[in-house]
Coordinates of C-alpha atoms and ligand atoms in Angstrom, one line a residue:
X1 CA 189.5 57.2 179.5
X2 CA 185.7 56.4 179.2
X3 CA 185.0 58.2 182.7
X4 CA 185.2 61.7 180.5
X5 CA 182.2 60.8 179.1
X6 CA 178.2 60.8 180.0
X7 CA 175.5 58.5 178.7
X8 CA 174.5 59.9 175.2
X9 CA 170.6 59.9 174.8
X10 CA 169.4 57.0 172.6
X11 CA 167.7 57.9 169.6
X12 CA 163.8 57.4 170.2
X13 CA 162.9 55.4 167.1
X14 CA 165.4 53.0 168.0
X15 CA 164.1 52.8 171.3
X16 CA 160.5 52.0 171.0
X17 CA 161.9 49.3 168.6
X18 CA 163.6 47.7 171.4
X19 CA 160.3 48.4 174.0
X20 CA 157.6 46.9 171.3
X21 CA 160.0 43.7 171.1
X22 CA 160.0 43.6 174.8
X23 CA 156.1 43.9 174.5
X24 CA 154.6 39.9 174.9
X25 CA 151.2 40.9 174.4
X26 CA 149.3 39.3 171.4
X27 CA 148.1 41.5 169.2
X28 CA 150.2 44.5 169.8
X29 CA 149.8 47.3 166.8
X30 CA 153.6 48.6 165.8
X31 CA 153.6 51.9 164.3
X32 CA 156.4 53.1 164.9
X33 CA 159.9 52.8 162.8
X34 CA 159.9 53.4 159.4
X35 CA 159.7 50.5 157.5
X36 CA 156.8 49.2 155.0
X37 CA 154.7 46.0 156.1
X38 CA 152.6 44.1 154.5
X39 CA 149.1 42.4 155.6
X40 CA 151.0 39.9 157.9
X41 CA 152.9 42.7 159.7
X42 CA 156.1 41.3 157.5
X43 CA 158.6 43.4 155.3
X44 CA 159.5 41.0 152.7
X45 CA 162.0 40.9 150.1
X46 CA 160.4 42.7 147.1
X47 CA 160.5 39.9 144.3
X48 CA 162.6 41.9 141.8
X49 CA 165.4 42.5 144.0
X50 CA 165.3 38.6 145.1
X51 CA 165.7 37.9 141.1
X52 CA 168.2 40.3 141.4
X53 CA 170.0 38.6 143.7
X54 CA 169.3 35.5 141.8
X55 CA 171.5 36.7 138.9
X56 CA 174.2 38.5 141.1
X57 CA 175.5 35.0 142.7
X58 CA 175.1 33.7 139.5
X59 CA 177.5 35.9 137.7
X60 CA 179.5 37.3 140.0
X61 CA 183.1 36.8 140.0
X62 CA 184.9 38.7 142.1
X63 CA 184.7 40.2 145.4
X64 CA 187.8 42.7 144.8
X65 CA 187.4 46.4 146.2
X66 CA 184.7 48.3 144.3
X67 CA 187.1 52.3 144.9
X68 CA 186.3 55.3 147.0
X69 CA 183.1 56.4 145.1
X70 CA 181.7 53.3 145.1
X71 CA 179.7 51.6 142.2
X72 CA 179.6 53.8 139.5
X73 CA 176.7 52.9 137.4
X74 CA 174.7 52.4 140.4
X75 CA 175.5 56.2 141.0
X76 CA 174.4 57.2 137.5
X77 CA 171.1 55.5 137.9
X78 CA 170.1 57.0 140.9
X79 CA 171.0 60.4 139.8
X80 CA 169.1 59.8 137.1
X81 CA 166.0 58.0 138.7
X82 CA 165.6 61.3 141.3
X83 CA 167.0 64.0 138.5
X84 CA 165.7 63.1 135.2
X85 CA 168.2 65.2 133.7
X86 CA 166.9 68.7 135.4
X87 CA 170.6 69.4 136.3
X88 CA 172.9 69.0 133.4
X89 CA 175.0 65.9 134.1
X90 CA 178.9 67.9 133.3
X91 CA 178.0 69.7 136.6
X92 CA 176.3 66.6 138.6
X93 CA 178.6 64.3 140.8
X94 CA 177.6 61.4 143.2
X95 CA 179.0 58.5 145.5
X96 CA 177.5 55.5 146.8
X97 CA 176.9 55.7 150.7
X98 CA 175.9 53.6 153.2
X99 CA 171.7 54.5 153.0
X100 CA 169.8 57.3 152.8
X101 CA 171.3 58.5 156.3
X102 CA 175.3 58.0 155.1
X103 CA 174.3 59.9 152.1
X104 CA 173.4 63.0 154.3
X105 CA 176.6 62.4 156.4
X106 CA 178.6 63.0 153.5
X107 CA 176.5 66.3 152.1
X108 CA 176.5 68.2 155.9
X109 CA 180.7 66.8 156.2
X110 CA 181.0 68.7 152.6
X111 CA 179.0 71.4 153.4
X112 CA 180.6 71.9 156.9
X113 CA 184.2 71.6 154.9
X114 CA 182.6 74.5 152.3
X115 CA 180.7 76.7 154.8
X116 CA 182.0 76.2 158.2
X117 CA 179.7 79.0 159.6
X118 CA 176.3 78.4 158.1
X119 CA 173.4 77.7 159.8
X120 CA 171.3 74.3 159.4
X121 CA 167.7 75.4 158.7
X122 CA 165.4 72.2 159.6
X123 CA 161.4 72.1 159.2
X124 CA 159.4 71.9 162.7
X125 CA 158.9 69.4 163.1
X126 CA 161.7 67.2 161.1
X127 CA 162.8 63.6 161.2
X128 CA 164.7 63.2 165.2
X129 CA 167.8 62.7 163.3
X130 CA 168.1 65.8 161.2
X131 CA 169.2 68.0 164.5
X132 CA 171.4 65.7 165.8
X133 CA 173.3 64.5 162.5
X134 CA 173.3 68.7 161.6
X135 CA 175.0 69.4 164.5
X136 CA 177.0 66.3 164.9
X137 CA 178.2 67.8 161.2
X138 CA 179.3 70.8 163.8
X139 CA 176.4 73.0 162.4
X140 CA 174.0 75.6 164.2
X141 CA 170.8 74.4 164.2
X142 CA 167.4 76.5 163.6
X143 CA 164.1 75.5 162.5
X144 CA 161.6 76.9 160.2
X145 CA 158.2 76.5 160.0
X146 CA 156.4 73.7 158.8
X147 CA 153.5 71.7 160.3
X148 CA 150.0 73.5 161.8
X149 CA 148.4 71.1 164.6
X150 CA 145.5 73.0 164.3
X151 CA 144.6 72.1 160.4
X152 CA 147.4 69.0 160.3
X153 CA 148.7 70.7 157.3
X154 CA 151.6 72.9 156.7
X155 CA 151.9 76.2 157.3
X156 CA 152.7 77.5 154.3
X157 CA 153.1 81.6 154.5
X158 CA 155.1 81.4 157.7
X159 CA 157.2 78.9 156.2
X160 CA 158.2 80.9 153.2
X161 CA 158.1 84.1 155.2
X162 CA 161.0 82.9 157.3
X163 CA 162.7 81.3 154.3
X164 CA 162.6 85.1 152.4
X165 CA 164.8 86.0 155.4
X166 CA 167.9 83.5 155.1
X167 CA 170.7 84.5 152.9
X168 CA 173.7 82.4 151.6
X169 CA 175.1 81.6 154.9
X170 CA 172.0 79.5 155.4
X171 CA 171.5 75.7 154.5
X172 CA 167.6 74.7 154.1
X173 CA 167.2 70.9 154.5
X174 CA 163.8 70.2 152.3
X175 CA 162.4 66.6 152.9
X176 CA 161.5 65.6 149.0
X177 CA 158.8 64.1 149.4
X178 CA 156.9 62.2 152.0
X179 CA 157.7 64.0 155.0
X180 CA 158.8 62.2 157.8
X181 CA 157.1 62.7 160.5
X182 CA 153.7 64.7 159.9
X183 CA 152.9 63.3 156.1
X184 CA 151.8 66.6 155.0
X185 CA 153.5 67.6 151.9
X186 CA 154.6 70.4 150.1
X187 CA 152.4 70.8 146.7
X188 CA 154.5 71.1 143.5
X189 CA 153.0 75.1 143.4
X190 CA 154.2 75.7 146.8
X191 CA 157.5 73.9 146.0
X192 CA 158.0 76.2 143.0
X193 CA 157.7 79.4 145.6
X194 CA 160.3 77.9 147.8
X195 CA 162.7 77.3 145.4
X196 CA 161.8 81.0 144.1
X197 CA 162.9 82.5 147.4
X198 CA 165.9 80.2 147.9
X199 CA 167.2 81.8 144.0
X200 CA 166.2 85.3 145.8
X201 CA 168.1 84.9 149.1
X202 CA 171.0 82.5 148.1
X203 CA 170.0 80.0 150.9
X204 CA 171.2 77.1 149.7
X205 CA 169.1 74.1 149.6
X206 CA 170.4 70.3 150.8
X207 CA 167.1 68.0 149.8
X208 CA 166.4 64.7 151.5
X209 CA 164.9 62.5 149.3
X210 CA 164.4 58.9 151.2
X211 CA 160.4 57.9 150.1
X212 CA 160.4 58.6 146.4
X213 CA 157.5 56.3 145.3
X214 CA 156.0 56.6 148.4
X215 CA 153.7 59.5 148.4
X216 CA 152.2 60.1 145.0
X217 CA 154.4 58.4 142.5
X218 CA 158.2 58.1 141.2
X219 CA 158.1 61.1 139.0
X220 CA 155.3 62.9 141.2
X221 CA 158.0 62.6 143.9
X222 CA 160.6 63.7 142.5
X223 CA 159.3 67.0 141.8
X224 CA 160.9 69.2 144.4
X225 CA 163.8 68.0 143.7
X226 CA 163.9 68.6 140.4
X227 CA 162.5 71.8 140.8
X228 CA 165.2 72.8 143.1
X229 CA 167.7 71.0 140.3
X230 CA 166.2 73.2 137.1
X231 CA 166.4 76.8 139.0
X232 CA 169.7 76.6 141.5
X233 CA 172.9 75.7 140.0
X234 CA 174.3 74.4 143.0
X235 CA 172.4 72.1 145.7
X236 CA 173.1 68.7 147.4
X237 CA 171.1 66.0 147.5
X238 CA 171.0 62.8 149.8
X239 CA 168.8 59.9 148.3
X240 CA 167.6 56.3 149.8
X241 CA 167.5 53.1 148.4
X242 CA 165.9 51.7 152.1
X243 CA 162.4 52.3 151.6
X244 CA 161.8 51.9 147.6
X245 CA 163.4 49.0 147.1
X246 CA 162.8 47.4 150.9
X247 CA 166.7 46.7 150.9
X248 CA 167.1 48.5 154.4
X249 CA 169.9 46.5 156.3
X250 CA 172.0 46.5 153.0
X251 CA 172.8 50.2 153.7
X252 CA 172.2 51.5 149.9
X253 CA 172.0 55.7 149.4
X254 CA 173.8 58.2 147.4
X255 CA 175.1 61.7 147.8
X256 CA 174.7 64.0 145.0
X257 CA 175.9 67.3 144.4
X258 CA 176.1 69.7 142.0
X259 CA 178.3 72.5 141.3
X260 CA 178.1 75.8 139.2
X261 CA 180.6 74.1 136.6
X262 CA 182.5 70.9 135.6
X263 CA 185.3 72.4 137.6
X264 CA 183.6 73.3 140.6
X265 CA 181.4 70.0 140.8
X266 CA 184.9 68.0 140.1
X267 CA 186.5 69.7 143.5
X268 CA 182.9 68.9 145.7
X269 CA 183.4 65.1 144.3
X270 CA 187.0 65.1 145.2
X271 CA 186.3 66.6 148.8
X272 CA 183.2 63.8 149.0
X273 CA 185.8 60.8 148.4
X274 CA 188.4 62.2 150.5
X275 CA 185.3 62.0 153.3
X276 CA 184.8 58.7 152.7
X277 CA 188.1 57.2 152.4
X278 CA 188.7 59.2 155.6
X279 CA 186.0 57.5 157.2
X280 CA 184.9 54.3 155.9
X281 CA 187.2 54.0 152.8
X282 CA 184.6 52.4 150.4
X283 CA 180.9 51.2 150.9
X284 CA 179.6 47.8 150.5
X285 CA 178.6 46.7 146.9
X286 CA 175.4 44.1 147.9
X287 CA 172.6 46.9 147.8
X288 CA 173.7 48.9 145.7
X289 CA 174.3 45.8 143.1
X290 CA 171.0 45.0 143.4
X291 CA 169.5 48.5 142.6
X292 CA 171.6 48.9 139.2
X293 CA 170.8 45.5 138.1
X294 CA 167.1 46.1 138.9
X295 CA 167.4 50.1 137.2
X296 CA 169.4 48.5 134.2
X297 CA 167.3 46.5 133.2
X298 CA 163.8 46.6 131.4
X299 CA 162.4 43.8 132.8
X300 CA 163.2 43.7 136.4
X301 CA 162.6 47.4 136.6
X302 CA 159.3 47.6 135.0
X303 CA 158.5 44.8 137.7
X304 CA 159.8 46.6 140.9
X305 CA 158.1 50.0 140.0
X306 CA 154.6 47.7 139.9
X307 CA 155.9 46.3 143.5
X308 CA 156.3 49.7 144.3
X309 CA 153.1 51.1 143.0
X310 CA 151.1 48.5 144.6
X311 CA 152.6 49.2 147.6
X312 CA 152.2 53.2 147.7
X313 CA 148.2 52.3 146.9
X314 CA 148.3 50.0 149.7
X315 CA 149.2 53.1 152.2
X316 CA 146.9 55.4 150.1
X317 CA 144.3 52.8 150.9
X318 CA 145.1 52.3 154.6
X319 CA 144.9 55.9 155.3
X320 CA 141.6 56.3 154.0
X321 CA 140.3 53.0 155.8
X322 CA 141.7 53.9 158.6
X323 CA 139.9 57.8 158.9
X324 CA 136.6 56.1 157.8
X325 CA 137.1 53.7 160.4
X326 CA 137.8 56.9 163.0
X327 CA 135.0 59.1 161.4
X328 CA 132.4 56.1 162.0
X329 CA 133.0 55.8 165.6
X330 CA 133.5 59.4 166.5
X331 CA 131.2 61.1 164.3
X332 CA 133.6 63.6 163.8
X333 CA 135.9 64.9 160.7
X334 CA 138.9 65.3 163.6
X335 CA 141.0 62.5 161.9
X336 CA 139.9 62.6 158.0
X337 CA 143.3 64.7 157.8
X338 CA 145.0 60.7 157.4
X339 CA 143.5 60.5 154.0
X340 CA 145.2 63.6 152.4
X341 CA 148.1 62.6 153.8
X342 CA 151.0 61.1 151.8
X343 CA 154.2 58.8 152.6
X344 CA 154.4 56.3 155.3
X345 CA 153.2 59.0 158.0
X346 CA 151.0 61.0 159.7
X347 CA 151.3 63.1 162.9
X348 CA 148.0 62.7 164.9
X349 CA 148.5 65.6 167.3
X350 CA 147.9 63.5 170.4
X351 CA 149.8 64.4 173.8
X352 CA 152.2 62.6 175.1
X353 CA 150.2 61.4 177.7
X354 CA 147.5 59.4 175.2
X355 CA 150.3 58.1 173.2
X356 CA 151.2 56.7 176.4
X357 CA 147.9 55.6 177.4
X358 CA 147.3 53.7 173.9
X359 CA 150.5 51.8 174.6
X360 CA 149.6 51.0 178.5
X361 CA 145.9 50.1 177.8
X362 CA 145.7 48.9 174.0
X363 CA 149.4 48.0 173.3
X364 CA 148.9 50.5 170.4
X365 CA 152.8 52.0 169.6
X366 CA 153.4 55.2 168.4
X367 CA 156.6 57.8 168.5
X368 CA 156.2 60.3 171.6
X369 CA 154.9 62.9 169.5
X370 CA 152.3 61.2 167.9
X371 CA 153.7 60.0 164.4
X372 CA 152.6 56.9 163.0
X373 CA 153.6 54.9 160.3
X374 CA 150.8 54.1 158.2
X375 CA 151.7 51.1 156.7
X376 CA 151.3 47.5 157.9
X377 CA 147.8 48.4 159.5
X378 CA 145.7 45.2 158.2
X379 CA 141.7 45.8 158.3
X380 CA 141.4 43.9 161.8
X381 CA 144.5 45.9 163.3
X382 CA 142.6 49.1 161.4
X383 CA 139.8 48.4 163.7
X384 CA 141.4 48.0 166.6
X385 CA 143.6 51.3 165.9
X386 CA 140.3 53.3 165.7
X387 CA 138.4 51.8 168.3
X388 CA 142.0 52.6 170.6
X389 CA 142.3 56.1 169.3
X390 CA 138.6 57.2 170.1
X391 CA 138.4 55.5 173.3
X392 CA 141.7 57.8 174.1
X393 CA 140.3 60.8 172.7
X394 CA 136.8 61.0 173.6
Ligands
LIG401 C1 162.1 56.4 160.5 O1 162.0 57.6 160.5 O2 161.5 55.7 161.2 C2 163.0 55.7 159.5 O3 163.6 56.7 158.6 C3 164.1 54.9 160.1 C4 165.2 55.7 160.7 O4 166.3 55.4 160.4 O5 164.9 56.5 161.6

């Protein structure tokens, strides 16, 4: 059977995962997968989800099947924590999926079912598993535009000059906020000219939305897609419960979609469920459980948006300790790009070849093409990062 087959390439995140652990040295500096540390280097349980928790065992009472679409009111509160109402909700549909990455699963299956033929329009750079889940989906896949090494920002005209020439057999996955990997973001102006010329051309737009809370604030966040949500009356959008709430292994996302009508958003639902009963049948309740009790209630929500906040300041603050900390040895503005940055990374425009001399000298890891995630840099390992990243620069 299996001798059909060749090796398939490992995904590269998940790799240097499995080379850091391998890594004995003391003192090695992990930036790469994205996941949110604290001073210790730890990703702990956010305290409103453990009270969460807390109650869950306490008043749970059955472990029955939760159906197709998964927890309902878990689905209502996440349209509603990344909407706001900018779609109305008689044309809005959603279903649980397994995290941010199942949620996108489902939106490229329905959009493959919809518009076998399109075209998969992805920023340059984008997150390594947008190409390969795209065309996994069975989709051609182009890129746009995005990110300028030169000024570490993004490239704005070109980007919207090659969006004005897509039409509606075009899909145009956004990153909502945060963008994964170069940190520089779209501003809510420059969002508001996108979504102009996706109404123009009839592109249609599939927003990723996996950080909101991350980069300038809940709402802040969220602007994009609501933008996108106010002027198009149909769109998909895939959302994460990994990052915000820290519950990554519990697998907790949702796919939205919204039709031009009740009727039309009623047959996208039906085709989502028949996806996932095809596939998995039904998700698992845990995470999403936790997220509606902590949305649903006044308490523990006002307490996990302060977790939150304190820990989108504590990036804010690493980024601009960490291009101070550059500036001072180098004497040079080459790195102060860090501070405008937003989200859990940045793209430092190194080559491949210094990535891999900071790993082999200072046991400093980074993805290949220079993306680092931002958060867990203590002041000590701050230090060290800067002292590492001039020494391979100079
Ligand atoms: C990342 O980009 O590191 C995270 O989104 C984790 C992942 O699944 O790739």
């Amino acid at each position: 059977m299996f001798e059909t087959l060749t090796k398939a390439p490992q995904d590269k995140i998940f790799a240097l995962m499995a080379e850091i652990a391998a890594d004995d040295r003391p003192g090695k500096i992990d930036l790469g997968v994205g996941v949110y540390k604290d001073d210790e280097g730890d990703t702990p349980v956010m305290s409103a989800v453990k009270k969460a928790e807390e109650r869950m065992l306490a008043t749970a009472r059955t472990k029955t099947y939760i159906g197709v679409a998964g927890n309902k009111a878990f689905c209502n509160a996440m349209v509603d924590l990344a909407l706001a109402g900018a779609a109305p909700a008689d044309r809005v549909r959603a279903v649980q999926a397994p995290g941010g990455t199942g949620a996108l699963w489902i939106v490229l299956t329905l959009l493959k079912r919809a518009r076998p033929d399109a075209t998969v329009w992805i920023s340059d750079p984008s997150w390594p598993n947008h190409k390969p889940m795209a065309e996994q989906a069975g989709f051609r896949v182009e890129a746009y535009p995005y990110f300028d090494p030169a000024t570490r920002s993004v490239r704005f005209e070109q980007m919207l000059a090659k969006l004005d020439t897509l039409g509606p057999d075009d899909i145009v996955l956004l990153h909502g906020c945060c963008h994964n990997p170069t940190g520089a973001n779209l501003t809510p102006a420059q969002w508001d000219e996108v979504v102009a010329s996706l109404s123009r051309t009839g592109a249609f737009p599939l927003v990723d939305l996996a950080y909101q809370g991350f980069g300038d604030g809940l709402e802040e966040d969220a602007y994009g897609a609501r933008a996108v949500a106010r002027a198009i009356p149909e769109f998909v959008l895939a959302t994460s419960c990994s990052k915000n709430f820290g519950i990554y292994r519990e697998r907790a996302g949702c796919a939205i979609v919204a039709g031009k009508n009740a009727t039309a958003a009623d047959i996208a639902n039906s085709q989502m469920l028949n996806i996932v009963r095809g596939a998995y049948s039904q998700p698992p309740d845990h995470g999403a459980e936790i997220v509606r009790t902590i949305l649903e209630d006044k308490e523990l929500r006002a307490e996990w948006q302060a977790e939150l906040e304190a820990m989108r300041q504590r990036m804010v603050a690493n980024r601009q300790a960490l291009a101070d900390a550059i500036r001072a040895r180098s004497n040079s503005s080459d790195f102060d790009f860090v501070a405008e940055h937003r989200g859990m990374f940045s793209l430092l425009g190194l080559g491949v070849e210094t990535v891999n001399e900071l790993k082999a000298q200072n046991a400093v890891y980074m993805l290949d093409d220079s993306r680092i995630n931002i958060a867990g840099l203590a002041d000590e390992r701050i230090q060290r990062l800067a002292d590492a990243i001039v020494g391979a620069t100079r």
